[in-house]
CSV table of C-alpha atoms in Angstrom, one decimal:
chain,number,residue,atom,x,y,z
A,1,UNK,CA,-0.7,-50.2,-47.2
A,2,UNK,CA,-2.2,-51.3,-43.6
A,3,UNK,CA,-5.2,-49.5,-42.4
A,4,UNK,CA,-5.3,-48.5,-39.2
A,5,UNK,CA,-6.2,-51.5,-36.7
A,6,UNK,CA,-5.4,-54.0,-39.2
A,7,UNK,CA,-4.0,-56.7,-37.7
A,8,UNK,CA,-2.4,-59.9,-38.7
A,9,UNK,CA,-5.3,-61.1,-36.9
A,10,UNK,CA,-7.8,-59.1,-38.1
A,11,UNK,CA,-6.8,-59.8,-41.8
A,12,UNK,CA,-7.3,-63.5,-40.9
A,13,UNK,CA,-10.8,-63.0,-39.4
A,14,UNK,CA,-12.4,-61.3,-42.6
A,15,UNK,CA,-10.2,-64.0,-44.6
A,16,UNK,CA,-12.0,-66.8,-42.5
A,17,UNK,CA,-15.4,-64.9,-42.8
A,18,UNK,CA,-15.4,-64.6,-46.1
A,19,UNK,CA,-14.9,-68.4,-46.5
A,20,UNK,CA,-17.0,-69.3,-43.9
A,21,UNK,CA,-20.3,-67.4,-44.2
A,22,UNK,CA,-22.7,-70.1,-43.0
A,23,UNK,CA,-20.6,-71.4,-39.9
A,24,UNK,CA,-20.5,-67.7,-39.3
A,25,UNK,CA,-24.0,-67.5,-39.6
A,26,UNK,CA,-24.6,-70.3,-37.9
A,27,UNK,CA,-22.0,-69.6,-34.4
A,28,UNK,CA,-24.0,-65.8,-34.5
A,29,UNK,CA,-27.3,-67.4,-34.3
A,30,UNK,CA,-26.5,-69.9,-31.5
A,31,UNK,CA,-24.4,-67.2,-29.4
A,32,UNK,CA,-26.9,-64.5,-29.8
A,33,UNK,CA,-30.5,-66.4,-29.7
A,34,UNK,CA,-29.2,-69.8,-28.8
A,35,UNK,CA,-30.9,-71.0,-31.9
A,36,UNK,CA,-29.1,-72.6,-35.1
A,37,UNK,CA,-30.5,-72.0,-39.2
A,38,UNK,CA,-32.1,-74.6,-38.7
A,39,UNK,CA,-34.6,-73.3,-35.8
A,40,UNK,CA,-34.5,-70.3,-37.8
A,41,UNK,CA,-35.7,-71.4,-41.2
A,42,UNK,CA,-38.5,-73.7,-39.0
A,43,UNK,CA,-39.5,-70.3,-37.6
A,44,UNK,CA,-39.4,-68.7,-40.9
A,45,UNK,CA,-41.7,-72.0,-42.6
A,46,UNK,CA,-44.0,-71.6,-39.7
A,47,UNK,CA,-44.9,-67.7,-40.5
A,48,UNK,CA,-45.1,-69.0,-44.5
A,49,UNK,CA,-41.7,-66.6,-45.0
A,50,UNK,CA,-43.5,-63.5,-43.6
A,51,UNK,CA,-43.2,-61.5,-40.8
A,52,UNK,CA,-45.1,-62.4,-37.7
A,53,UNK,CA,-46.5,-58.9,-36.9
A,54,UNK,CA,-47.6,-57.6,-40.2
A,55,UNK,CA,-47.7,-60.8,-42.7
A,56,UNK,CA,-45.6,-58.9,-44.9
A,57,UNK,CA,-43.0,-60.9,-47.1
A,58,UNK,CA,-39.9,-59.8,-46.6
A,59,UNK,CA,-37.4,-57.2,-49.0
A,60,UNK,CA,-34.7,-59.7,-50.6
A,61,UNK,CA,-31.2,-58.4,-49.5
A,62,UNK,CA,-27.9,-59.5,-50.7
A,63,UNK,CA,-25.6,-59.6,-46.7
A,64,UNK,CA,-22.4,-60.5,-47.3
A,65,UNK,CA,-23.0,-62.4,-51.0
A,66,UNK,CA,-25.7,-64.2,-50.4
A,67,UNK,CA,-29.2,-63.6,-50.7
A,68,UNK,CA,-31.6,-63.9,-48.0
A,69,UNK,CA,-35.2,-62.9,-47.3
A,70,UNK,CA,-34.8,-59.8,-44.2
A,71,UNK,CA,-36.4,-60.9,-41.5
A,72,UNK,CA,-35.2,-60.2,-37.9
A,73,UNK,CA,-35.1,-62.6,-34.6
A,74,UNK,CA,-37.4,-61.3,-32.3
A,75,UNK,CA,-37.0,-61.8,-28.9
A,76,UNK,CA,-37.3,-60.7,-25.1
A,77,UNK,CA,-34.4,-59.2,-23.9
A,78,UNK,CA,-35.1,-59.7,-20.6
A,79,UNK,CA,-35.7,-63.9,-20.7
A,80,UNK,CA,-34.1,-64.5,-24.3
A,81,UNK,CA,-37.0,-66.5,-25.5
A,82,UNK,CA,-37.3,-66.2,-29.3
A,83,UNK,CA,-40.8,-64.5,-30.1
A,84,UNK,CA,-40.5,-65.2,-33.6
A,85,UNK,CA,-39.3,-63.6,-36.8
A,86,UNK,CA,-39.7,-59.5,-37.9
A,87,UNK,CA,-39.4,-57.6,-40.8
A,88,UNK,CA,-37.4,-54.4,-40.0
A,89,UNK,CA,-40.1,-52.0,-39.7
A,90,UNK,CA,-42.3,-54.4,-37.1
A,91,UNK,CA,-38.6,-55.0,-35.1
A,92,UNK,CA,-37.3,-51.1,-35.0
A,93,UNK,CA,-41.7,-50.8,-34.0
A,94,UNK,CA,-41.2,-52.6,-31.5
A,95,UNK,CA,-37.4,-51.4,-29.9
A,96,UNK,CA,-39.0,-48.0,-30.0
A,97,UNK,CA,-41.9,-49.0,-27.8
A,98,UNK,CA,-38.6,-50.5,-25.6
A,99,UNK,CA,-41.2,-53.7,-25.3
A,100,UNK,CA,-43.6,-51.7,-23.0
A,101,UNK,CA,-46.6,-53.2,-23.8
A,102,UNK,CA,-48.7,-49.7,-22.1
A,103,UNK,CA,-46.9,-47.9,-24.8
A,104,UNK,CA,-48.2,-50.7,-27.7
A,105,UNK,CA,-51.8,-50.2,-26.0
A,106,UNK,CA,-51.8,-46.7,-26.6
């Protein structure tokens, strides 16, 4: 039975996904950060595989069948510029302060 919204199309995409997780991976890093695994994992050598706020290592997670340390890109959303690499508490931390730096003084 089709859900709703799935599409020829649609089927493909997950099909293609599915097969494809690290060109995936690798086309959502570039278009997002405009940085490839590659930058990433040199990021995530230069922290020692720990988040860059709180030196915590990072919770193990299994996305999409493969299992990666949880560490988020950091960056400025007003110039792009990757900051470095967050574990979720230090990243949700910080997008609740909206990046005002007053409101991480206080």
């Amino acid at each position: 039975m089709r859900q709703k919204g799935d599409t020829p199309r649609r089927k493909y995409s997950r099909a293609w996904y599915a097969n494809n997780q690290k060109a995936a991976r690798e086309y959502f890093l570039k278009q997002t950060y405009g940085i490839t695994q590659r930058d990433y994992d040199e990021l995530l050598q230069l922290q020692n595989g720990r988040c860059a706020i709180c030196d915590k290592l990072p919770i193990k997670t299994t996305r999409r069948g493969l299992e990666t340390p949880l560490l988020y890109v950091d960056h400025d959303h007003n110039t792009g510029k990757v900051r470095g690499l967050l574990c979720p508490s230090c990243n949700t931390a910080i997008g609740n302060l909206k990046e005002d730096p007053e409101l991480f003084a206080k």
